[in-house]
Coordinates of C-alpha atoms in Angstrom, one line a residue:
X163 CA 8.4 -26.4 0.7
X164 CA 9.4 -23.0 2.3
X165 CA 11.5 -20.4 0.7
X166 CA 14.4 -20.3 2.3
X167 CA 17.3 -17.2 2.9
X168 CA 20.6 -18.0 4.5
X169 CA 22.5 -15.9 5.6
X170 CA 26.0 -16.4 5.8
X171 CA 29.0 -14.8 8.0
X172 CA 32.5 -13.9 6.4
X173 CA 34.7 -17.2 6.5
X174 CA 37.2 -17.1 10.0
X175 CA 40.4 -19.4 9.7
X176 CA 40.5 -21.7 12.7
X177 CA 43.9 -22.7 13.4
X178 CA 44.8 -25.6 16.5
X179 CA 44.0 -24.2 19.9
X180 CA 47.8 -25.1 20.8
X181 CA 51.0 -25.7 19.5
X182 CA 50.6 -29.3 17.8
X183 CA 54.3 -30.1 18.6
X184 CA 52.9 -30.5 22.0
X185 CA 50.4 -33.1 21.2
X186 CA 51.6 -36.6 21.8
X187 CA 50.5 -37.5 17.9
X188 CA 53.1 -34.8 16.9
X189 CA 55.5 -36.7 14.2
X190 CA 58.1 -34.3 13.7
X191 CA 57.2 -33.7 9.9
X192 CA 57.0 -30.5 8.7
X193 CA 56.9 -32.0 4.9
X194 CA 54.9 -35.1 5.0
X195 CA 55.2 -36.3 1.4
X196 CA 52.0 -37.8 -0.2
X197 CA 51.4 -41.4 -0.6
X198 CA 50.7 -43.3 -4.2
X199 CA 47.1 -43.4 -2.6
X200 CA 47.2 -39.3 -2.4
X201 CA 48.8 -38.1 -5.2
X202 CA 46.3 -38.9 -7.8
X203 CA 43.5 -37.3 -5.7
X204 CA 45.0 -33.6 -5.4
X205 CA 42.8 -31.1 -6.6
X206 CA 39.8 -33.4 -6.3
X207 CA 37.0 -31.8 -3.8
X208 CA 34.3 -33.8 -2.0
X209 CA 31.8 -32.5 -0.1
X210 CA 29.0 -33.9 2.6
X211 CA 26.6 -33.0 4.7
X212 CA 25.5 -33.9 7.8
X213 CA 22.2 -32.9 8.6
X214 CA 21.5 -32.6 12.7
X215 CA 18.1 -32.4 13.7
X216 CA 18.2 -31.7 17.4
X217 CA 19.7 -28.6 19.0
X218 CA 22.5 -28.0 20.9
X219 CA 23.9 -24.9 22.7
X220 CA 25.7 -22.1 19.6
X221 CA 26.3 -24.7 17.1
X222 CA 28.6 -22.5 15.4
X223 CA 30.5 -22.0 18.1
X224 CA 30.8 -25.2 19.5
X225 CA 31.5 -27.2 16.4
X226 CA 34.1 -24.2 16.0
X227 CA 36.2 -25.1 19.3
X228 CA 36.0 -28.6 18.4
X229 CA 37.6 -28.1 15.2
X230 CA 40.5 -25.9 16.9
X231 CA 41.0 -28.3 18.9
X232 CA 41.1 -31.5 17.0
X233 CA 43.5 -29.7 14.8
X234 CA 46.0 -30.5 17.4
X235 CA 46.2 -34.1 16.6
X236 CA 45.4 -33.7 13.4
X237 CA 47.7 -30.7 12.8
X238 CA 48.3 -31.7 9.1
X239 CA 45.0 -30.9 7.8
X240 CA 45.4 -27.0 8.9
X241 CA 48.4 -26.8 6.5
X242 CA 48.6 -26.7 2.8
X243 CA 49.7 -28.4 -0.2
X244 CA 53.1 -27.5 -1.8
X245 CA 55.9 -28.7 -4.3
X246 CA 59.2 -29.5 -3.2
X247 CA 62.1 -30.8 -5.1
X248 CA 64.5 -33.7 -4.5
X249 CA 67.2 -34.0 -6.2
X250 CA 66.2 -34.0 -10.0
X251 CA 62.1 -34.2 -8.9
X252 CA 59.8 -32.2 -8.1
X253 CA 56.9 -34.1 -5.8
X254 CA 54.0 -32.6 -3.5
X255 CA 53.5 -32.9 -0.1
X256 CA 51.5 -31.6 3.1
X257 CA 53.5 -28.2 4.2
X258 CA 52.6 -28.2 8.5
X259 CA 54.8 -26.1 9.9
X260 CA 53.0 -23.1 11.0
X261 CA 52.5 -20.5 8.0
X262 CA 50.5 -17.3 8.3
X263 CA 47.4 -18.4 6.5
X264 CA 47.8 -21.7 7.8
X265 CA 43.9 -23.6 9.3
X266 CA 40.5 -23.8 8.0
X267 CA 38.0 -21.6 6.5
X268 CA 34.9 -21.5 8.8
X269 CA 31.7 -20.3 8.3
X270 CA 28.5 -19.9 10.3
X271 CA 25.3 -19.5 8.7
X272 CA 22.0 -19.3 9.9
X273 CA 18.6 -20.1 7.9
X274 CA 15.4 -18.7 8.7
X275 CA 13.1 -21.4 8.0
X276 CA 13.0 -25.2 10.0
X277 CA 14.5 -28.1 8.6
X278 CA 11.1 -30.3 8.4
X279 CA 10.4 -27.5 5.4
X280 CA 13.2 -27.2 3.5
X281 CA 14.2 -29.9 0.6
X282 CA 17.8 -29.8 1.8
X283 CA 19.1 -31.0 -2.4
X284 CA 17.4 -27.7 -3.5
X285 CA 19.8 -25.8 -1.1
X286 CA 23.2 -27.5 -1.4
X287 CA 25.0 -24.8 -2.6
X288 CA 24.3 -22.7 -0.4
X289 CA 25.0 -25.3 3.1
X290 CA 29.1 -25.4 2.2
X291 CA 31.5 -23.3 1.2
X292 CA 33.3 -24.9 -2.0
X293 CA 36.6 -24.6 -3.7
X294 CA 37.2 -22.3 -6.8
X295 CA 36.4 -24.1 -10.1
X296 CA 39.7 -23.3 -11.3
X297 CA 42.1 -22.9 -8.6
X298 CA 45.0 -24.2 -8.0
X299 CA 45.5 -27.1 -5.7
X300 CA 48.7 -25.7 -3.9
X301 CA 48.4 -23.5 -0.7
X302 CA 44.7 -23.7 -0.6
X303 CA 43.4 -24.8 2.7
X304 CA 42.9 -28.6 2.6
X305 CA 39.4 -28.4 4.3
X306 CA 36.6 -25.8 4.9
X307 CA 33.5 -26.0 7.0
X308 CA 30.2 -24.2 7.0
X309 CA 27.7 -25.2 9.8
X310 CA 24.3 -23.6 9.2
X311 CA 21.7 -23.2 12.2
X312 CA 17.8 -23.3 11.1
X313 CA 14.8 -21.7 12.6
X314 CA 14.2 -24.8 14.2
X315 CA 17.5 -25.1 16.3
X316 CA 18.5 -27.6 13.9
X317 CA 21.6 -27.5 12.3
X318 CA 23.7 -28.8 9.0
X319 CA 27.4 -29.3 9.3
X320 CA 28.4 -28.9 5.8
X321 CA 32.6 -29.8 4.9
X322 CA 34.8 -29.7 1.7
X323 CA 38.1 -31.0 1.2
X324 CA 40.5 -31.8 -0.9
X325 CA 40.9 -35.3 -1.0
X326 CA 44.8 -35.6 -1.1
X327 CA 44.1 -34.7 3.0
X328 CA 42.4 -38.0 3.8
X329 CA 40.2 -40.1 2.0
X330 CA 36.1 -40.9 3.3
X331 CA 36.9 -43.1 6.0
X332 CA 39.9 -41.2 6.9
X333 CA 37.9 -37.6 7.1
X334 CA 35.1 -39.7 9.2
X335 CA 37.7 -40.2 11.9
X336 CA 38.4 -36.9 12.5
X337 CA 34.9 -35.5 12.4
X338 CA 34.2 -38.1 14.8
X339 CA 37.1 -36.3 17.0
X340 CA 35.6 -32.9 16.1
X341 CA 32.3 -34.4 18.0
X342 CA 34.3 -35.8 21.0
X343 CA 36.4 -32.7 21.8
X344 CA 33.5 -30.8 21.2
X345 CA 31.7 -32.6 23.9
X346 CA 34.8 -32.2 26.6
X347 CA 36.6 -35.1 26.0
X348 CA 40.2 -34.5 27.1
X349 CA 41.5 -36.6 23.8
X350 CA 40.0 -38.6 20.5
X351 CA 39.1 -41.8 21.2
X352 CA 41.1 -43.0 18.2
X353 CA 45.0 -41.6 18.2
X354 CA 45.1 -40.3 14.8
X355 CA 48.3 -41.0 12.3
X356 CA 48.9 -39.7 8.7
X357 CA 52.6 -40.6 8.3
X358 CA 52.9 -44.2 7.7
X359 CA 56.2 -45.9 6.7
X360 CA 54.8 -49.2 6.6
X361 CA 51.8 -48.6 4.4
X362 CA 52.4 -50.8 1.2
X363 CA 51.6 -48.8 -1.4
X364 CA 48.8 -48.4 -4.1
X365 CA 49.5 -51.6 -6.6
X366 CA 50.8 -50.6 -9.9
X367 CA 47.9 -52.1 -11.7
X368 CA 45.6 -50.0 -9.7
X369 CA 47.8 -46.6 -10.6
X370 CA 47.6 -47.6 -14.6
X371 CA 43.7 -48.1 -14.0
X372 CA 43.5 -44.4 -12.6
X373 CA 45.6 -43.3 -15.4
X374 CA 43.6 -44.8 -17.8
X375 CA 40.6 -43.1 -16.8
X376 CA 41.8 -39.8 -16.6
X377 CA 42.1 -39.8 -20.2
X378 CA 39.2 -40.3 -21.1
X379 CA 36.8 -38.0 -22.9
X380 CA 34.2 -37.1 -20.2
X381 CA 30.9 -36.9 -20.9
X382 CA 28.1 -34.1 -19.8
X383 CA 26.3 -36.0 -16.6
X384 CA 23.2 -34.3 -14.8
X385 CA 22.8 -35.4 -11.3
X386 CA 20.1 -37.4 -10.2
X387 CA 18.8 -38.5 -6.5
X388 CA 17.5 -41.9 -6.3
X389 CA 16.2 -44.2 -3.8
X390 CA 16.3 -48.0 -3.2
X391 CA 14.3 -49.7 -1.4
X392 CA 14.5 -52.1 1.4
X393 CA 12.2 -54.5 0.6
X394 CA 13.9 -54.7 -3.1
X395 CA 17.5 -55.3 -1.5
X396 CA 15.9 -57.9 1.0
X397 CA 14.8 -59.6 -2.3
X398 CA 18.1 -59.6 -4.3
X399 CA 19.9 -60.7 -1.0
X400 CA 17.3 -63.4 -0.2
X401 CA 17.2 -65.1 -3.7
X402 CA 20.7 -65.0 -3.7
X403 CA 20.9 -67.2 -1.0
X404 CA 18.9 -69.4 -2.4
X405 CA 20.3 -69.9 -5.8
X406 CA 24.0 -70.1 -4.0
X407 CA 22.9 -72.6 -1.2
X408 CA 22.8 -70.1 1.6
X409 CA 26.1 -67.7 0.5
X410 CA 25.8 -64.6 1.6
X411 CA 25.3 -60.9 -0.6
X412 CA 25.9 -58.0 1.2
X413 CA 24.0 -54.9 1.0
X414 CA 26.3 -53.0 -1.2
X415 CA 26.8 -55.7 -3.6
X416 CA 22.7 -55.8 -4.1
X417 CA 22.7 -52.6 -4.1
X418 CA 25.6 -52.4 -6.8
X419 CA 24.2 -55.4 -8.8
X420 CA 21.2 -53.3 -9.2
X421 CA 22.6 -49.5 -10.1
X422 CA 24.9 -51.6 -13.1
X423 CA 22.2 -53.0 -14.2
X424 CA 19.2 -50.6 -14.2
X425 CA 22.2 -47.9 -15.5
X426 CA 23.2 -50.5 -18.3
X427 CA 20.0 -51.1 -19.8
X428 CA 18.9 -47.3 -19.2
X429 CA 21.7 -46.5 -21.8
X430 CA 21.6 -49.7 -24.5
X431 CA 19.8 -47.5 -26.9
X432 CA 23.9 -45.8 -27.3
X433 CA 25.7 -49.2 -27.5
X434 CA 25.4 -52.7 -28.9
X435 CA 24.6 -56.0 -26.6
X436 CA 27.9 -57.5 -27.5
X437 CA 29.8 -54.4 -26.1
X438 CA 31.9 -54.5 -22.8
X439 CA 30.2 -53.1 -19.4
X440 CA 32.8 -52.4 -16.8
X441 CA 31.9 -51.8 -13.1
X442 CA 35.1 -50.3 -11.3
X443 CA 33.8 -49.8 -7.1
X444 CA 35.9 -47.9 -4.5
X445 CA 37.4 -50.4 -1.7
X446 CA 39.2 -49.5 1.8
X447 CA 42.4 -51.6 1.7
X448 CA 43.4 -50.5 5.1
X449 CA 43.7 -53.5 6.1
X450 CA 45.3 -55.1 3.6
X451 CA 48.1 -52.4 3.0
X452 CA 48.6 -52.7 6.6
X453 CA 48.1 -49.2 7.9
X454 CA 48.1 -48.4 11.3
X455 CA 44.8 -48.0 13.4
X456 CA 43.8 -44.0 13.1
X457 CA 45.2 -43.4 9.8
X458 CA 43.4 -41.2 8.3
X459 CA 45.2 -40.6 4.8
X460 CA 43.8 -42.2 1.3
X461 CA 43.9 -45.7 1.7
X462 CA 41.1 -46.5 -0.9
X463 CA 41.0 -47.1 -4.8
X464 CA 38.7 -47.8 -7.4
X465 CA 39.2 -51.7 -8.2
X466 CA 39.9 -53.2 -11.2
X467 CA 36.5 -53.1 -13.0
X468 CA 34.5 -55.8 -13.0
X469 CA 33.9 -57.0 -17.1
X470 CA 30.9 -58.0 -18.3
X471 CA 28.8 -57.4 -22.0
X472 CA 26.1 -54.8 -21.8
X473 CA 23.3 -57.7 -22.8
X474 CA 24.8 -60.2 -19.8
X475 CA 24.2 -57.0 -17.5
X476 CA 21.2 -55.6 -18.7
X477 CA 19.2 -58.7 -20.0
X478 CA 20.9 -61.5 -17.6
X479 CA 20.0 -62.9 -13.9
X480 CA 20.3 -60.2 -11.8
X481 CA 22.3 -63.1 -9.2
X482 CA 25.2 -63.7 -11.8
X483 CA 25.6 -59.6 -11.7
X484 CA 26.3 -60.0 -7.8
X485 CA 28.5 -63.2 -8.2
X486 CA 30.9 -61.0 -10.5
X487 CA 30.8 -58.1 -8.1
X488 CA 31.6 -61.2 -5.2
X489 CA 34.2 -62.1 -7.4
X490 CA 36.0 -58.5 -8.1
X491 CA 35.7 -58.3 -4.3
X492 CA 37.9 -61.7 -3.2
X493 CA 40.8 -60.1 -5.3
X494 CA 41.3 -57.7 -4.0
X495 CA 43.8 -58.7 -1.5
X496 CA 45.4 -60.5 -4.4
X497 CA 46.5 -57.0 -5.7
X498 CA 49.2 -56.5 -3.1
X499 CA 50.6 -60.3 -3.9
X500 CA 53.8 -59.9 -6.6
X501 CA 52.4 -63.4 -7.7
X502 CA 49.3 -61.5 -8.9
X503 CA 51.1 -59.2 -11.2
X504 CA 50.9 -61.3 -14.4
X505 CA 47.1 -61.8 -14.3
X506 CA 46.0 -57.9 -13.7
X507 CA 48.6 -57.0 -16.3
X508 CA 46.5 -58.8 -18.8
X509 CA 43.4 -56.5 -17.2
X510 CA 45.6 -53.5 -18.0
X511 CA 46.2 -54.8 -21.5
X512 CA 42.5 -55.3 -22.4
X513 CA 41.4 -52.1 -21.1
X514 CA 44.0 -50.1 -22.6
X515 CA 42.9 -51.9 -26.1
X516 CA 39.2 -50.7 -25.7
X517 CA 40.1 -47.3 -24.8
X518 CA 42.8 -47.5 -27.8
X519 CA 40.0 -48.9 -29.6
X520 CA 37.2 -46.2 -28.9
X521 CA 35.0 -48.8 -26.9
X522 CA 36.0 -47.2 -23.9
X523 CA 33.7 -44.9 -22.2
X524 CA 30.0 -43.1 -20.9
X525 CA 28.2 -46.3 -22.5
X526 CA 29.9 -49.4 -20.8
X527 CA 31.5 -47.7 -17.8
X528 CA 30.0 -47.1 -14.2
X529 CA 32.1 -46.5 -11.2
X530 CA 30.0 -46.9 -7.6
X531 CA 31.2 -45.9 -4.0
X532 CA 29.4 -46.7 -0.9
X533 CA 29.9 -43.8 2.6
X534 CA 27.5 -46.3 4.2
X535 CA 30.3 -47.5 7.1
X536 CA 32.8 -44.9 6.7
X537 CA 31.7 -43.6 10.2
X538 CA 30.2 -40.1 9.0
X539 CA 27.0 -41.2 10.7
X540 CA 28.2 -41.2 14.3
X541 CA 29.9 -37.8 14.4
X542 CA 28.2 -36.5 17.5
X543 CA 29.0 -32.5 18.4
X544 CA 27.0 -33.1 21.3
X545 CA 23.4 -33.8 20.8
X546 CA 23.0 -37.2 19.2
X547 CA 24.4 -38.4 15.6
X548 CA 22.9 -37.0 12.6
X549 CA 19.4 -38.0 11.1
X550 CA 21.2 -37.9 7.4
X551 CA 24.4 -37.8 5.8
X552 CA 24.1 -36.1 1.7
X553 CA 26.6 -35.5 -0.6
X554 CA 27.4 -32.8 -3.2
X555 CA 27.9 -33.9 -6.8
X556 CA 28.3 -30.8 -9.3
X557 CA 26.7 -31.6 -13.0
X558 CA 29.4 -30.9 -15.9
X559 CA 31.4 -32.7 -17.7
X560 CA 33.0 -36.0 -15.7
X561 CA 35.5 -39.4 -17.1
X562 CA 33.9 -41.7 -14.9
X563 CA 29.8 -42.0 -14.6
X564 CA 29.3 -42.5 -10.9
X565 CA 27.1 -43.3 -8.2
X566 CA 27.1 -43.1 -4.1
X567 CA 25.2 -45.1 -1.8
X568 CA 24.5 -42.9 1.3
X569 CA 24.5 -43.9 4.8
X570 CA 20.2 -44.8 5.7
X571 CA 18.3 -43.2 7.9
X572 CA 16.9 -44.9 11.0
X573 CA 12.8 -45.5 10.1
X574 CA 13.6 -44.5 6.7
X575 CA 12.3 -47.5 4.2
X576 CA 14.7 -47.1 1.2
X577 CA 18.7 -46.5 0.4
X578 CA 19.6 -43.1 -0.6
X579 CA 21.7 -42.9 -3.7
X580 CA 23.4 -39.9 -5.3
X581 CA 24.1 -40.7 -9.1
X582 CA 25.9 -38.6 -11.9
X583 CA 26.0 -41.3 -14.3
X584 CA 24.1 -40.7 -17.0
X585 CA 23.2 -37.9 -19.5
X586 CA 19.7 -35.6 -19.4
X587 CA 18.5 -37.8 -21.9
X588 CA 18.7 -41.1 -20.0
X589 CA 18.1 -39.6 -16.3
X590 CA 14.3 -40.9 -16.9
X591 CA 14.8 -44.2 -18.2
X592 CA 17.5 -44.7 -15.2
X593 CA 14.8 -43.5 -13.0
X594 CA 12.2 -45.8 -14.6
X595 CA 14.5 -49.1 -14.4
X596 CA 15.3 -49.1 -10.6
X597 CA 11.5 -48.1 -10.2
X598 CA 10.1 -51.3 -12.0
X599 CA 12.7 -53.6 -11.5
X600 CA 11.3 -57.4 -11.4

């Protein structure tokens, strides 16, 4: 692969192009408190990558005038996060009104090699523009952008934010608005929303699970790129059917089935057969919070983990694995049903009593999330939607061992996976498992 230099410009702030009270999406808010679903993700960054392989006129600059404009509608994302009290609390919320420093960071960068000859992983770091370790979540912009053109006329559209602005689905949207105004369309297709009275909010078992995690002792987690391939997922899903008399698994739950299970077995040698493996997966409930069509706030948790032993994972039929993931999946809805309440206290109890007990933790925990059909892939800024969508995952210290299953590439033959769950000294094993699975 080519060396590669990129050269970067000094970051502009891109505010709306107009006043947002004059967009018909305009809500009146000025505060707009955060949801159950946001609070517990201020301060958390994520970062992806969409990689464009055929040119269109100044990328920069386009992409930059769709942004201004798509601020409009979605005015709340150029503002800032800020305490405000009420009464005897103190609680956080979205600050819109128009401040000085108010908009997003933008950057335009330019590489001097083509795309075809860079390894874009090897470059990350320098393709976005990232968030102080140790800053302080409060009146920091809520997203920044970098959009780097190669030698090639290629380009990578590289955005950070802070999570409390939207969740994946939700920051999909409105780079999928960035594309359309971009391309002179008068309006996005999909009128956004970010205020929602009517969106039930996150289930109180779901809020003690997050808790619960957060105090945890993380663990030192190097990151690791792996692939899956087609064939291997056609299998799982194919002799599923069969065993199940023509049920149904779904790409991620193959998918899933396999990352517990290689990841299980590639750290045994820490824990005993007997010992608890928990899978806890992110899932959209959207639909069954009833939000609005075009909101674009957090609307996603990680479910209650699916329980298992470490020998039933590692050692069992690979078809039981996805019928427990099936299972975690139907109850979902469940979660927002008071009738529920009793049976995911007694989840609650159990996990607080292995974490009370030490048997909570990098061994016999594995969280996965899947950007697959959140919608980054069809962000279009005016020359077709993007050959890949990556993700950034920073090694250090992390609670939760995860993985993400990337959106695939048309022609490509595997799925792309992005994993920080295990330590150096297991990265090769993992490696090894999902390469000689049988």
């Amino acid at each position: 692969m080519a060396i590669v230099v990129i050269s970067k410009s000094p970051p502009v702030l891109v505010k709306p192009s107009s006043d947002p009270a004059t967009s018909a999406t305009f809500d009146h808010f000025s505060l707009i408190s955060l949801t159950s679903y946001d609070e517990p993700n201020v301060g958390r960054p994520v970062t992806a990558f969409l990689v464009f392989e055929c040119p269109i006129d100044d990328p920069a600059e386009t992409i930059r005038r769709g942004l201004s404009l798509a601020l409009v509608p979605y005015y709340p994302i150029s503002g800032r996060l800020t305490n405000f009290a009420l009464a005897y609390d103190v609680f956080t919320a979205i600050h819109c009104s128009t401040m000085e420093d108010a908009g997003v960071p933008f950057v335009a960068a330019s590489a001097d090699a083509a795309l075809r000859d860079v390894d874009l992983r090897s470059h990350l770091e320098e393709l976005a523009v990232f968030y102080p370790a140790d800053g302080d979540p409060l009146m920091r912009p809520l997203l920044l952008v970098q959009v780097t053109v190669f030698s090639c006329g290629g380009f990578v559209v590289g955005v950070t934010w802070d999570q409390a602005i939207a969740d994946g689905a939700g920051m999909s949207q409105f780079l999928q608005a960035v594309g359309e105004l971009a391309r002179g369309m008068p309006s996005p297709t999909v009128v956004p929303f970010r205020h929602d009275l009517a969106l039930a909010g996150m289930p109180l078992a779901i809020q003690r699970v997050d808790r619960l995690i957060n105090s945890l002792q993380p663990s030192l987690l190097t990151l690791v790129h792996a692939s899956v391939p087609y064939s291997l997922v056609t299998r799982i899903k194919h002799e599923f059917a069969a065993v199940y008399s023509g049920q149904p698994c779904t790409v991620f739950e193959a998918v899933t089935a396999l990352l517990w299970r290689c990841r299980t077995r590639a750290v045994m040698s820490e824990s005993d057969p007997s010992s608890p493996a928990l899978l806890g997966f992110v899932a959209d409930t959207r639909r069954h919070a009833g939000a609005k069509h075009g909101f674009y706030g957090n609307c996603c948790f990680l479910a209650p983990p699916v329980a298992a032993t470490s020998g039933a994972v590692a050692e069992g039929d690979i078809n039981d694995v996805v019928k427990m993931i099936q299972h975690a999946k139907d109850r979902i809805p469940s979660l927002y049903s008071a009738s529920s309440t009793t049976d995911y206290d007694e989840d609650g109890r159990r996990l607080q009593e292995l974490a009370d007990t030490g048997k909570l933790g990098y061994c016999n925990m594995l969280g996965v999330s899947c950007w697959r059909n959140l919608g980054m892939e069809k962000a279009d800024f005016g020359g077709g939607t993007p050959a890949r969508v990556m993700g950034y995952m920073k090694e250090g210290m992390g609670r939760l061992p995860s993985c993400v299953c990337l959106p695939s590439v048309d022609g490509d033959e595997s799925f792309s996976v992005m994993a920080l769950c295990v330590k150096e000294e297991h990265a090769a094993a993992f490696l090894i498992e999902l390469a000689t699975f049988n």
